Short mmCIF file of C-alpha atoms in Angstrom, two decimals:
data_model
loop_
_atom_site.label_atom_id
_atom_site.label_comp_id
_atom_site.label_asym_id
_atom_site.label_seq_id
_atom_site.Cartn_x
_atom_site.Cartn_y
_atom_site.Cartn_z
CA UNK A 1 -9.68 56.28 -2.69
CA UNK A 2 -11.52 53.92 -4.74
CA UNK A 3 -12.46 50.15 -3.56
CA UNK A 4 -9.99 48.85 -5.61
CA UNK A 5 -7.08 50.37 -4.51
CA UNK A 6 -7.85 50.22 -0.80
CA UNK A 7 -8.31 46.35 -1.35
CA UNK A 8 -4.57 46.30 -3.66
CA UNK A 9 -3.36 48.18 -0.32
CA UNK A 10 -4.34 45.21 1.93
CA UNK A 11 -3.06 42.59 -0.18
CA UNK A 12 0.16 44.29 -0.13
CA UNK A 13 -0.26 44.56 3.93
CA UNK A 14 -1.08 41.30 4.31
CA UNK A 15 1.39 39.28 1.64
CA UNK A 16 4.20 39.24 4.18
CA UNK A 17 2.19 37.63 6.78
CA UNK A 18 0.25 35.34 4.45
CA UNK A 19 4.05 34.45 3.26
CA UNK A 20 4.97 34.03 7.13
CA UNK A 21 1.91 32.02 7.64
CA UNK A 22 2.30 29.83 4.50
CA UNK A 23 5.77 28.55 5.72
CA UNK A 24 3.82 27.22 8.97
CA UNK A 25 1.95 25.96 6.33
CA UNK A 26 4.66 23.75 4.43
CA UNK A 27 6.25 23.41 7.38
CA UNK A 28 3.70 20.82 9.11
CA UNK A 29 2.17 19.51 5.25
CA UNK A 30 6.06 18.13 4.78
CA UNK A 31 6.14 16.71 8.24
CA UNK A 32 3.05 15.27 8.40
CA UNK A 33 3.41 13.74 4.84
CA UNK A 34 6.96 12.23 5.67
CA UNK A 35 5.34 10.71 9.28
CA UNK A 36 2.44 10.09 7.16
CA UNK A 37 4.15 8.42 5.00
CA UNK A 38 6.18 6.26 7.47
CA UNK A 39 2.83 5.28 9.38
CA UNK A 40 0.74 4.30 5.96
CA UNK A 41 4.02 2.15 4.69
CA UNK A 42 3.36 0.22 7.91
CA UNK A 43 -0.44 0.09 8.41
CA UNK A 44 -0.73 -0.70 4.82
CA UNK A 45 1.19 -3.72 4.88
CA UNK A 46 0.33 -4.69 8.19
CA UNK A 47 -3.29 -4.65 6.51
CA UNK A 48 -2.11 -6.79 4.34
CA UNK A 49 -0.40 -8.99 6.81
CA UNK A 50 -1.58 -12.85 7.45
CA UNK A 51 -0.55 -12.53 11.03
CA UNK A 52 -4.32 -11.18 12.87
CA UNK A 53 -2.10 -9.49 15.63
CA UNK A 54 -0.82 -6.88 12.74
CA UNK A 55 -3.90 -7.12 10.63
CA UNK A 56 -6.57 -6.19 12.83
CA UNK A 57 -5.13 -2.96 15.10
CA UNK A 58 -4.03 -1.51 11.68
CA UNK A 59 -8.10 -1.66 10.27
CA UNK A 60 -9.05 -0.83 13.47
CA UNK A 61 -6.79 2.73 13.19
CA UNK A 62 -7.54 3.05 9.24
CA UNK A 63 -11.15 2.82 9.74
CA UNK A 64 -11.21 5.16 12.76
CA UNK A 65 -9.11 7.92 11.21
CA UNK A 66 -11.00 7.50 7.86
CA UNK A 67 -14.55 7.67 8.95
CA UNK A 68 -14.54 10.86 11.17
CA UNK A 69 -14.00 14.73 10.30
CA UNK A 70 -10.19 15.68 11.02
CA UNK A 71 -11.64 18.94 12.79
CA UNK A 72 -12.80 16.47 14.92
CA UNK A 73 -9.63 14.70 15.43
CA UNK A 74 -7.87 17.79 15.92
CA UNK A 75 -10.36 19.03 18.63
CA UNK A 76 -9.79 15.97 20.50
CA UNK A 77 -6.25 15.95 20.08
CA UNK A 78 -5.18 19.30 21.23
CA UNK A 79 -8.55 20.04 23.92
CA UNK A 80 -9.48 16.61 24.22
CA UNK A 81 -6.33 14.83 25.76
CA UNK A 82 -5.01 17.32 27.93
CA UNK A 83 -8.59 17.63 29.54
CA UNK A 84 -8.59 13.63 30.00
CA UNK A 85 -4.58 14.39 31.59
CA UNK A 86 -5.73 16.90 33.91
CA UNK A 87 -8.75 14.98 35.07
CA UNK A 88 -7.01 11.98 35.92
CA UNK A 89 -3.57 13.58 37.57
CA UNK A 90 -4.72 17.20 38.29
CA UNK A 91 -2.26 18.81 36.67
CA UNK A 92 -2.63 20.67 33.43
CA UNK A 93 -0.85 19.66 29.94
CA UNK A 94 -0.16 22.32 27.59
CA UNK A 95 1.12 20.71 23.96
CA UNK A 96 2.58 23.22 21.31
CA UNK A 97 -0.18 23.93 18.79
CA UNK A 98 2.46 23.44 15.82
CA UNK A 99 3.45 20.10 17.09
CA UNK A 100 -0.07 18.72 18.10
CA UNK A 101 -0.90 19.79 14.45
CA UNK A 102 1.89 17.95 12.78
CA UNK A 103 1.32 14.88 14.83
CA UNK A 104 -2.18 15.23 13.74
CA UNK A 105 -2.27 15.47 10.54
CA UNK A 106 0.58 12.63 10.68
CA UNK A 107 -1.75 10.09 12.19
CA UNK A 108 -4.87 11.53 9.64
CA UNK A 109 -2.51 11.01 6.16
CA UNK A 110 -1.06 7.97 7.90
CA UNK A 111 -4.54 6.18 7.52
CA UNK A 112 -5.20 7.64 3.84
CA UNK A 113 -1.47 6.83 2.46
CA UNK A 114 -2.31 3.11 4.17
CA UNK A 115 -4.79 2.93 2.15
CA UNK A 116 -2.50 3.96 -1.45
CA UNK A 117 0.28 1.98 -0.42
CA UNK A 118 -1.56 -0.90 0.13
CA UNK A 119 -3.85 -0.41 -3.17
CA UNK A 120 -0.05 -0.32 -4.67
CA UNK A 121 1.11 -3.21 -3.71
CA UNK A 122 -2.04 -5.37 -4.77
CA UNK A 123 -1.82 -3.75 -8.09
CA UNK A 124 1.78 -5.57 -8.53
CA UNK A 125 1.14 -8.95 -10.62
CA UNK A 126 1.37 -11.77 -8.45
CA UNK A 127 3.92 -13.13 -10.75
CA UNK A 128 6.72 -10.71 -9.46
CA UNK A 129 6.53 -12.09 -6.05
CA UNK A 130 6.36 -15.75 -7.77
CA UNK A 131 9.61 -14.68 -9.63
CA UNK A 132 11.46 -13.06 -6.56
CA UNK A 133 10.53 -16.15 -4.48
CA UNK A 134 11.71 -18.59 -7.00
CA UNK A 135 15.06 -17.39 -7.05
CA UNK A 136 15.05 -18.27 -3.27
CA UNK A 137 14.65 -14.35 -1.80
CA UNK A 138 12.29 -14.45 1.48
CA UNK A 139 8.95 -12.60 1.45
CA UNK A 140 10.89 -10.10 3.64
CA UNK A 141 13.81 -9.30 0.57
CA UNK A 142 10.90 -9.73 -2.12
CA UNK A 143 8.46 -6.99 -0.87
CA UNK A 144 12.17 -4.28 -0.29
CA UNK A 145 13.65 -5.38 -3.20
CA UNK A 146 10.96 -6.35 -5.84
CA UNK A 147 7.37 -5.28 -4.94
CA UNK A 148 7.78 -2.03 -2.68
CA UNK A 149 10.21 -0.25 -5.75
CA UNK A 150 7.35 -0.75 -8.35
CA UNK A 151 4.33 -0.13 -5.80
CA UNK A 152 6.32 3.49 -5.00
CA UNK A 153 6.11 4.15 -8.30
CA UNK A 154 2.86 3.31 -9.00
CA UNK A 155 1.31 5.06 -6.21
CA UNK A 156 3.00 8.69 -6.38
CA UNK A 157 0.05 10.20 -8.34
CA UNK A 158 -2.63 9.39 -5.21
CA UNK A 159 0.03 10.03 -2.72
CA UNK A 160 0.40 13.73 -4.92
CA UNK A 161 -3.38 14.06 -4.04
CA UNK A 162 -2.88 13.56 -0.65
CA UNK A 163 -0.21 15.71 -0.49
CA UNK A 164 -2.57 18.30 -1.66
CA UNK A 165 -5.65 17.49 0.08
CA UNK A 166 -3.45 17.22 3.38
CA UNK A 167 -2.02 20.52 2.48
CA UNK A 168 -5.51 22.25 2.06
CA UNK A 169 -7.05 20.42 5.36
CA UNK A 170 -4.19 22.04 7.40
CA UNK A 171 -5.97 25.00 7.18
CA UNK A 172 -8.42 23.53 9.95
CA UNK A 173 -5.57 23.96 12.35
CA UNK A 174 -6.48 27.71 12.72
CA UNK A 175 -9.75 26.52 15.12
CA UNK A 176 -6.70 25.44 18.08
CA UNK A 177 -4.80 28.60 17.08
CA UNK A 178 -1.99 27.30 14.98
CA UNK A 179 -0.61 30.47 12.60
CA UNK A 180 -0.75 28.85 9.67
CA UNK A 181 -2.02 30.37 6.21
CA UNK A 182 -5.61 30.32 7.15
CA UNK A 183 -4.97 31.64 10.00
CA UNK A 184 -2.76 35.15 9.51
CA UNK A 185 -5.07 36.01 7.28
CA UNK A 186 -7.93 35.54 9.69
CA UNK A 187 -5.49 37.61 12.43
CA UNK A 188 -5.42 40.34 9.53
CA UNK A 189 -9.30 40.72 9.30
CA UNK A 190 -9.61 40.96 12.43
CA UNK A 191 -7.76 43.73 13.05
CA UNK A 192 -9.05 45.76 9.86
CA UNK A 193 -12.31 43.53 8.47
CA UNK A 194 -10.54 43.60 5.55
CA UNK A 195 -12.67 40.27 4.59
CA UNK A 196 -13.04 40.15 0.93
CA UNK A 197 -9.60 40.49 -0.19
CA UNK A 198 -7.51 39.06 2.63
CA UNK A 199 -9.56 35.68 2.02
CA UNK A 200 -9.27 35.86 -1.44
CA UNK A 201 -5.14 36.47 -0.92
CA UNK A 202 -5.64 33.32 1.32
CA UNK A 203 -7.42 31.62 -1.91
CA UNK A 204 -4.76 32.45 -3.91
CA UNK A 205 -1.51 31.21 -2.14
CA UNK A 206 -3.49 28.15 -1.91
CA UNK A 207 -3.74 27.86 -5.18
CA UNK A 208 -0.14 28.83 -5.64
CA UNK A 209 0.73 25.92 -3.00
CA UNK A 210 -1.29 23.19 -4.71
CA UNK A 211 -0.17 24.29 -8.23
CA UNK A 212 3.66 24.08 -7.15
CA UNK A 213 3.28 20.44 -5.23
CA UNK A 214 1.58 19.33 -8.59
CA UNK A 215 4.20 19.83 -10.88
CA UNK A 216 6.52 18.58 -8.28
CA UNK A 217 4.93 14.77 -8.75
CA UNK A 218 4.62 15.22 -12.31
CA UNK A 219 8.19 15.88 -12.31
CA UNK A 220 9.12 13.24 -9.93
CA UNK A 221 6.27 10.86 -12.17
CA UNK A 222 8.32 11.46 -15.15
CA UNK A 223 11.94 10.93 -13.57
CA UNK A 224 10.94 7.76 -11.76
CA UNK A 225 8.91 6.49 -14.88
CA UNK A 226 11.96 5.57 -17.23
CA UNK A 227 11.86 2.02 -16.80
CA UNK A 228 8.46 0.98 -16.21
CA UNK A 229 7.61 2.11 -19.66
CA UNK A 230 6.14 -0.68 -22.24
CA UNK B 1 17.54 -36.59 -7.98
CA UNK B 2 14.06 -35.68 -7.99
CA UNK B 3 11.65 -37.82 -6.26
CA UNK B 4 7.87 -37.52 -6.34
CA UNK B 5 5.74 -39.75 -4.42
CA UNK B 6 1.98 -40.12 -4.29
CA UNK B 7 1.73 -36.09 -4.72
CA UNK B 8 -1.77 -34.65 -4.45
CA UNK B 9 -3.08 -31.38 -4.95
CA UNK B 10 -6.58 -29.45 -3.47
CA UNK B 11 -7.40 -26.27 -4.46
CA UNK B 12 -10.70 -25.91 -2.31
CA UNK B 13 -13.16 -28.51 -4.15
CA UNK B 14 -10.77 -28.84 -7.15
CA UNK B 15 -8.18 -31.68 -6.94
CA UNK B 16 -5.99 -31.08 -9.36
CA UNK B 17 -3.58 -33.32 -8.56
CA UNK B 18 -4.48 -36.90 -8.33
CA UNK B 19 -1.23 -39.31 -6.69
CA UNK B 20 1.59 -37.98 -9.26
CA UNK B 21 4.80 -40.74 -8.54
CA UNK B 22 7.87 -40.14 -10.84
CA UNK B 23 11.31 -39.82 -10.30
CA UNK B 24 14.05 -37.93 -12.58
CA UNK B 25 17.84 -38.72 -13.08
CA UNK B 26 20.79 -36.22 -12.77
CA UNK B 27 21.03 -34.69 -16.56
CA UNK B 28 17.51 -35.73 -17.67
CA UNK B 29 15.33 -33.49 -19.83
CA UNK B 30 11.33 -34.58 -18.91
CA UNK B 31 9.06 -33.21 -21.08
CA UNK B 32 5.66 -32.62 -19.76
CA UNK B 33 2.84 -32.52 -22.31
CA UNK B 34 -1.17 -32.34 -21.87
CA UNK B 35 -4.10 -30.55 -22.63
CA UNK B 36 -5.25 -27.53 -20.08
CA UNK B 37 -6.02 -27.82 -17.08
CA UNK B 38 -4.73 -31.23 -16.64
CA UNK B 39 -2.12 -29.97 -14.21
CA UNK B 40 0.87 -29.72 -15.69
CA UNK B 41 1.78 -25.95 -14.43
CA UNK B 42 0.58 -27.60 -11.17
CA UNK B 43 2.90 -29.99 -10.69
CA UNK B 44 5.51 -28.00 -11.97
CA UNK B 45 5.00 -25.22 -9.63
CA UNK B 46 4.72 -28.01 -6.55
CA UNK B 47 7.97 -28.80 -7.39
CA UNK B 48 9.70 -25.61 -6.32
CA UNK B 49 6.72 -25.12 -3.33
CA UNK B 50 5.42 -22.16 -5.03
CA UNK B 51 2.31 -24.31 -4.73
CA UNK B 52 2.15 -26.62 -1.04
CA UNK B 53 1.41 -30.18 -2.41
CA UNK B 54 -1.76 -31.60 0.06
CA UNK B 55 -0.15 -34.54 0.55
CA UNK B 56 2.83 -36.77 -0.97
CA UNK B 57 6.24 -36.03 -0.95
CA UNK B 58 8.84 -34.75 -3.45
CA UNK B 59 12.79 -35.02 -2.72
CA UNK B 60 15.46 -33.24 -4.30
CA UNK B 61 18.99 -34.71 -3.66
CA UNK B 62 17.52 -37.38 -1.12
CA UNK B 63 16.23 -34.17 1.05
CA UNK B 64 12.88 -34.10 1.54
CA UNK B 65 11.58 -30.69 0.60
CA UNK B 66 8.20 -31.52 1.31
CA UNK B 67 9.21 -31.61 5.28
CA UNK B 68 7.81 -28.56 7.06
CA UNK B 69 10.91 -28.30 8.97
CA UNK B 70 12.60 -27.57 5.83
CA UNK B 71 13.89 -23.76 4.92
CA UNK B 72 12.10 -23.15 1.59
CA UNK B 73 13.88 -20.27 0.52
CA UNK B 74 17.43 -22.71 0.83
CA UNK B 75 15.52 -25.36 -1.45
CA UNK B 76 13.94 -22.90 -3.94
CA UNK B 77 17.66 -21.59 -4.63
CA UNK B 78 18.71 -24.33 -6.40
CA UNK B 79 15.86 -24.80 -8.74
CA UNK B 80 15.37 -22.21 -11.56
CA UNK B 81 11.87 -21.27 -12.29
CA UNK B 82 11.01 -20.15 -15.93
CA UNK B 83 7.72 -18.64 -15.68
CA UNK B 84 5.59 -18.44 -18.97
CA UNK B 85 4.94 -14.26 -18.63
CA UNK B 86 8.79 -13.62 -18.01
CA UNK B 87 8.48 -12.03 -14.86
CA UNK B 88 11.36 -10.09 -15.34
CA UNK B 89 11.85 -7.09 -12.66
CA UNK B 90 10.72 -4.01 -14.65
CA UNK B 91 12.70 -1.32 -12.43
CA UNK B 92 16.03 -3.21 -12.89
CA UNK B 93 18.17 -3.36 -15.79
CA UNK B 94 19.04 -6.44 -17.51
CA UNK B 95 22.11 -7.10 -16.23
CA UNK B 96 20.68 -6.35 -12.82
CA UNK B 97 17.60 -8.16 -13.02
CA UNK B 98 20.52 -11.42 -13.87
CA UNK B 99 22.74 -10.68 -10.97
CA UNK B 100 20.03 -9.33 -7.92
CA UNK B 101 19.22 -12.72 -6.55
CA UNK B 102 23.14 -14.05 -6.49
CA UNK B 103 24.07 -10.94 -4.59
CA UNK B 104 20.94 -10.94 -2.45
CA UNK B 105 20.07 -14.49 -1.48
CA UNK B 106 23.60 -16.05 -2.84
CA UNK B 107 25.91 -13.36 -0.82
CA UNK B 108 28.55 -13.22 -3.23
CA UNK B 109 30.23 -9.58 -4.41
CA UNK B 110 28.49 -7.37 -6.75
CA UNK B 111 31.29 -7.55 -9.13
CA UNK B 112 31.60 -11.56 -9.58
CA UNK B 113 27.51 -11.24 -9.72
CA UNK B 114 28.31 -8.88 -12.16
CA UNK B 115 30.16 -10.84 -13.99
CA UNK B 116 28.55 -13.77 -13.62
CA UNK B 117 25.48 -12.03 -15.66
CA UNK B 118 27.70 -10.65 -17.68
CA UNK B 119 28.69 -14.06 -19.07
CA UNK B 120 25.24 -15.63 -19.18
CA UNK B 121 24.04 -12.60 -20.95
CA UNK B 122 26.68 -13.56 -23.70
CA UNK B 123 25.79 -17.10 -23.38
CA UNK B 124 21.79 -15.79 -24.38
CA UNK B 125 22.92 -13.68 -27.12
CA UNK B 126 21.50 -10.30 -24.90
CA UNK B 127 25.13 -8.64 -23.69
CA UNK B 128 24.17 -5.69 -26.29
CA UNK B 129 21.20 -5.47 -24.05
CA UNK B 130 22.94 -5.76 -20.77
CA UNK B 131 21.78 -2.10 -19.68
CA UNK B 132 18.83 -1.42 -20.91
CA UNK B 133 15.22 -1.87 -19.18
CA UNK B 134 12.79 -5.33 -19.82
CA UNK B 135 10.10 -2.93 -21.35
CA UNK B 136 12.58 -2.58 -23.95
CA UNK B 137 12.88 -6.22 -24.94
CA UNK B 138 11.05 -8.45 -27.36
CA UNK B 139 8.89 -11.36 -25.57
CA UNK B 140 11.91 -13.65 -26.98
CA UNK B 141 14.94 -11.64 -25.60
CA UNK B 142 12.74 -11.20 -22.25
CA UNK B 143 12.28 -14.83 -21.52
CA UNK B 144 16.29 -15.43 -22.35
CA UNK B 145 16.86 -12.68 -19.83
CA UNK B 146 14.40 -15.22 -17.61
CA UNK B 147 16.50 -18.23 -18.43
CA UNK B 148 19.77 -16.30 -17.89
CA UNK B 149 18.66 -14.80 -13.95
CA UNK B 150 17.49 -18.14 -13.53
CA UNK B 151 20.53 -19.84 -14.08
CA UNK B 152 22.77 -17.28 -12.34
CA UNK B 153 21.74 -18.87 -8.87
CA UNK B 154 23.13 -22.22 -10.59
CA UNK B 155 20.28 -24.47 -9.31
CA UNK B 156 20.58 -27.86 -9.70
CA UNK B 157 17.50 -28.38 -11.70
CA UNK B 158 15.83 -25.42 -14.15
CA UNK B 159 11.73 -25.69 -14.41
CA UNK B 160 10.28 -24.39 -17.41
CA UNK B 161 6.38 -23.15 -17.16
CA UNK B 162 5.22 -23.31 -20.71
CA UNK B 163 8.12 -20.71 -21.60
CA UNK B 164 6.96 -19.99 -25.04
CA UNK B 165 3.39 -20.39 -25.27
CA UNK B 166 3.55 -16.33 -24.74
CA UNK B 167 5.85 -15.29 -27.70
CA UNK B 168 5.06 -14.31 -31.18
CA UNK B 169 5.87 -17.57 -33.36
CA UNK B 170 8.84 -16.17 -34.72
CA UNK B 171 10.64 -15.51 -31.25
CA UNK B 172 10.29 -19.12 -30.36
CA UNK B 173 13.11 -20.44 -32.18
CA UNK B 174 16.00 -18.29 -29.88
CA UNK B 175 14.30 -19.67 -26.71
CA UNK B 176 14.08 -23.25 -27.55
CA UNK B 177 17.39 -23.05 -28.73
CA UNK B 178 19.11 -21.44 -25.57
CA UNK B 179 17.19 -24.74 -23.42
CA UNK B 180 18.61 -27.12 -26.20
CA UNK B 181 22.26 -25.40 -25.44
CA UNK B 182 21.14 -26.26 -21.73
CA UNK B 183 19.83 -29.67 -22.21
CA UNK B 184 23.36 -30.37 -23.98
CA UNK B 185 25.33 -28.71 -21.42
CA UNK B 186 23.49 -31.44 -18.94
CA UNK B 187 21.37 -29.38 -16.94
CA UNK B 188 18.85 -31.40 -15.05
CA UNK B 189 15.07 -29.88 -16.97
CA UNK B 190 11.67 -30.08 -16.60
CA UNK B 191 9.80 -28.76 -19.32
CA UNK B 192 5.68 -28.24 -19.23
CA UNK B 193 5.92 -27.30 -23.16
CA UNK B 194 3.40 -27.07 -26.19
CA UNK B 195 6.17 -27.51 -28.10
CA UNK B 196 6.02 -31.02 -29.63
CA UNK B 197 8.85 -30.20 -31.54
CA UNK B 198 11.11 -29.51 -29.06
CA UNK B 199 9.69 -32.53 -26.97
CA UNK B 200 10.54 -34.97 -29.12
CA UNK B 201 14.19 -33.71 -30.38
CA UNK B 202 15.09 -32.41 -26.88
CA UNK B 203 13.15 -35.01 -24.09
CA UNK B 204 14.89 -38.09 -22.90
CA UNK B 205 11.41 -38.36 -21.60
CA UNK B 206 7.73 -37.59 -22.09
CA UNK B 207 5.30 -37.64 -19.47
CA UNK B 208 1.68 -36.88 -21.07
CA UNK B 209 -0.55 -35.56 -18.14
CA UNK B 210 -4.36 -35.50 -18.19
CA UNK B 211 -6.87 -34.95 -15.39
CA UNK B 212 -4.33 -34.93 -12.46
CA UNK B 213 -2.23 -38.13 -13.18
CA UNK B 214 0.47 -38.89 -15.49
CA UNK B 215 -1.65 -41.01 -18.12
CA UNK B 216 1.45 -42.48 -19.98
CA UNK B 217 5.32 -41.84 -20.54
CA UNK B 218 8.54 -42.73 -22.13
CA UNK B 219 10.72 -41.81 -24.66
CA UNK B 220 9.48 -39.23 -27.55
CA UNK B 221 9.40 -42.30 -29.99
CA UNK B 222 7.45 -44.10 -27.23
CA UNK B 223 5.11 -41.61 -26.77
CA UNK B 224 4.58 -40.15 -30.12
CA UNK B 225 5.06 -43.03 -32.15
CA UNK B 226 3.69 -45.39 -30.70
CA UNK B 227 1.22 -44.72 -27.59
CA UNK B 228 -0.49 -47.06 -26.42
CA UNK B 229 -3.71 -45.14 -24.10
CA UNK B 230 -6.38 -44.20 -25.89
CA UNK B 231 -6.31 -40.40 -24.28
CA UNK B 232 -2.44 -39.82 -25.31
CA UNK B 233 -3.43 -40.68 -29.41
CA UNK B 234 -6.54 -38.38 -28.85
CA UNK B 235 -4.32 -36.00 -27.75
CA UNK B 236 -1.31 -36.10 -29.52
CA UNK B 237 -3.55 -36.10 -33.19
CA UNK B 238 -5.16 -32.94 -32.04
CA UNK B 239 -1.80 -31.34 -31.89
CA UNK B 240 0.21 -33.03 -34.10
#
C-alpha cells in the first residue's frame, strides 16, 4: 500500500471524529462569543463610564485578561481554582472541562470585544449624542437608541476577527482535556501515530471553520449596511 | 420668555463667554451674527445646556434652567436644536428619524408620532422621502428633515446652529425658506446665521457678537444701516 493511500485511509478514519470534535468546537466558540459578547458590551462602556466605581474594575479586568497567555488563564481556571477550593475547605472540586472552557474563553473574548465595542462607540460623531440629547432623550435612551445601533454596526468586522481568533484559540482547551477539534485528532494519533495527516485534517476543518464564520459577517456586513451608506 | 443674565463661559483658559445679558419675547426671531470664534455657537448651545454656562443664569418661561436641581432632559424638550452638520440618525428612516424622540421622550403612540411626521414632512416638502435613509438625501433635504424632527417635540423655542453654512449654495434657498414659513407661523427663533440676507428680511432683531459679548443690537435697519460701533461696520463691510 503506498503512503498515500494509507494516509487517504486515516483521513477517512478520522473525519467522523474530527466532525464530532468540531461540534465541541462551535459549540463553546458560540457560547463564549454570545457571553463574550454580553461581558465586553458592559466592560466597554463601563470603561467608558464617568462614574470611577465602573471605570476602574472594568480596566482592571481588560488589562488582566489582555496582557497574559489564555493557556495560562485556562490552567488556572480549571487546575488552579479547584486546588485553591480544596486547600482552603478540604474537599475536592471537580468543574466540567466543557463548561470551565466556555466560561473561559467567555471572560478572555469578554476583555477583547470590550475593547471593539468601546473603540465603536468613540468612533460615533459626537454630534449624534448632541442631536439625541437635544431632543430631550437621557444619556441612558441615547446610547440604546442612537449610539449603540450604529456602533453594532460599525464594529461587526473586528468582532468577525474575534470570532475567528476565539475560534482558533479554543483549540488550547485540549491541554485540560476538553474533546474539542484539536483534541480528537490528538486522541487519533495516539492510538495509530498517524501524525502527518490527522494534523493536517485538523488544519483543514480549521480552515473550513474560519472560512464559513467569514462569509457569515460579510453577509451579515452587507444586510446590516443598507442605511449607513453615503 | 428667554432670559439671560450675566452668562459666562470657561473652557479651561479660554473664556469664551464674557457676561452675555439679553432677553427674548414670545414670537421673536433674534438673529445672531459675528465673526468666528466670537461665541455665537456658544451661547447658542448654553441655551439648551448642551454646553453648562460657568456662571449666570438663563430662564425659559420664568424657570430657571440654569438651577442644578432642574431635570435637563424636561427643559431640553421644548427647545429644538438645529445643528449645522444635520445630525440626522443614519440607521433610521426619515419618517422615523421625525417621530423617534415624540414616541421615546414625548410618550405618545407610534401612530399619532407617525402622523405627526407625516405632516411636518409635508410641511418641508420631504413626504416623497418619508422612507428612505438620510444617506440618501441632499445636505438641503437633510437639514429640513433636521428642522422637521426638531419641531415634532413642539418646543417652545427652535435654535438654529449656523444651519446652512454646510450646504452647497444652491440648497440654501429651501432651508431658509422652511425657517421663514416658521418665523411667520410665530415660532419663538434664535438664529446664529451667516446669512445676512435672511437676517435682515427675517430678524425682528440682530445681536452682532464679537469676543464673548454682544457688541451691539437692534433691528436689521439698526444694525445694518446704521451701526454705530466701530467693530459691527468692520464687520458687517467684510461681509456685506
Amino acid at each position: 500500500m503506498s503512503l498515500l493511500s494509507t494516509y487517504i485511509e486515516h483521513i477517512i478514519n478520522v473525519l467522523p471524529d474530527l466532525v464530532t470534535g468540531s461540534m465541541i468546537t462551535i459549540e463553546i466558540t458560540s457560547f463564549a462569543l454570545f457571553f463574550g459578547m454580553i461581558l465586553g458590551t458592559i466592560s466597554g462602556l463601563g470603561k467608558l463610564s464617568r462614574t470611577r466605581i465602573f471605570r476602574y474594575p472594568c480596566i482592571v479586568y481588560i488589562d488582566f485578561i489582555r496582557g497574559t497567555p489564555l493557556l495560562v488563564q485556562i490552567l488556572l481556571f480549571y487546575y488552579g481554582i479547584p486546588g485553591l477550593y480544596s486547600n482552603a475547605t478540604g474537599n475536592s472540586l471537580n468543574i466540567d472541562p466543557i463548561l470551565a472552557g466556555i466560561i473561559v474563553c467567555s471572560i478572555n473574548s469578554g476583555a477583547y470585544i470590550a475593547e471593539i465595542v468601546r473603540a465603536g462607540i468613540q468612533s460615533i460623531d459626537r454630534g449624534q449624542m448632541e442631536a439625541a440629547r437635544s431632543l430631550g432623550m437621557t444619556e441612558k435612551m441615547a446610547m440604546r437608541e442612537i449610539i449603540l445601533p450604529q456602533a453594532f454596526r460599525r464594529i461587526i468586522p473586528p468582532l468577525g476577527n474575534e470570532f475567528i481568533a476565539l475560534l482558533k484559540d479554543s483549540s488550547l482547551l485540549a491541554v485540560i482535556g476538553v474533546h474539542e477539534l484539536l483534541k480528537t485528532g490528538q486522541l487519533y494519533i495516539s492510538r495509530t501515530f498517524a501524525a502527518f495527516p490527522v494534523y493536517i485534517a485538523v488544519a483543514i476543518m480549521y480552515l473550513i471553520l474560519t472560512i464559513l464564520i467569514s462569509r457569515l459577517v460579510a453577509y451579515s456586513e452587507r444586510r446590516l449596511g443598507v442605511s449607513d451608506r453615503s | 420668555m428667554i432670559e439671560v443674565k450675566d452668562l459666562y463661559k470657561r473652557f479651561e483658559d479660554l473664556e469664551v463667554l464674557k457676561g452675555i445679558s439679553v432677553d427674548i419675547k414670545e414670537k421673536e426671531v433674534v438673529c445672531v451674527i459675528g465673526p468666528s470664534g466670537s461665541g455665537k455657537s456658544t451661547f447658542l448651545r448654553c441655551i439648551n445646556l448642551l454646553e453648562i454656562p460657568s456662571s449666570g443664569e438663563i430662564f425659559i418661561d420664568g424657570e430657571r434652567i440654569t438651577d442644578k436641581k432642574i431635570n435637563i432632559n424636561k427643559m431640553r424638550e421644548e427647545a429644538g436644536m438645529v445643528f449645522q452638520h444635520f445630525n440626522l440618525f443614519p440607521h433610521k428612516t426619515t419618517l422615523e428619524n421625525v417621530a423617534l424622540a415624540p414616541i421615546k421622550v414625548r410618550k405618545i403612540s407610534k401612530a399619532e408620532a407617525e402622523k405627526r411626521a407625516h405632516d411636518l414632512l409635508e410641511k418641508v416638502g420631504l413626504l416623497d422621502k418619508a422612507n428612505v435613509y438620510p444617506s440618501s438625501l441632499s445636505g438641503g433635504q437633510k437639514q429640513r428633515v433636521a428642522i422637521a424632527r426638531a419641531l415634532a417635540m413642539r418646543p417652545k423655542v427652535m435654535l438654529f446652529d449656523e444651519p446652512t453654512s454646510a450646504l452647497d449654495p444652491e440648497m440654501v434657498g429651501d432651508v431658509l425658506g422652511v425657517m421663514k414659513d416658521l418665523a411667520k407661523a410665530g415660532m419663538t427663533m434664535i438664529v446664529v446665521t451667516h446669512e445676512m440676507g435672511f437676517a435682515r428680511e427675517v430678524a425682528d432683531r440682530v445681536l452682532f457678537m464679537d469676543d464673548g459679548i454682544i457688541v451691539e443690537q437692534g433691528t436689521p435697519e439698526d444694525i445694518f444701516s446704521n451701526a454705530r460701533n466701530e467693530r459691527t461696520k468692520s464687520f458687517l463691510s467684510k461681509v456685506l
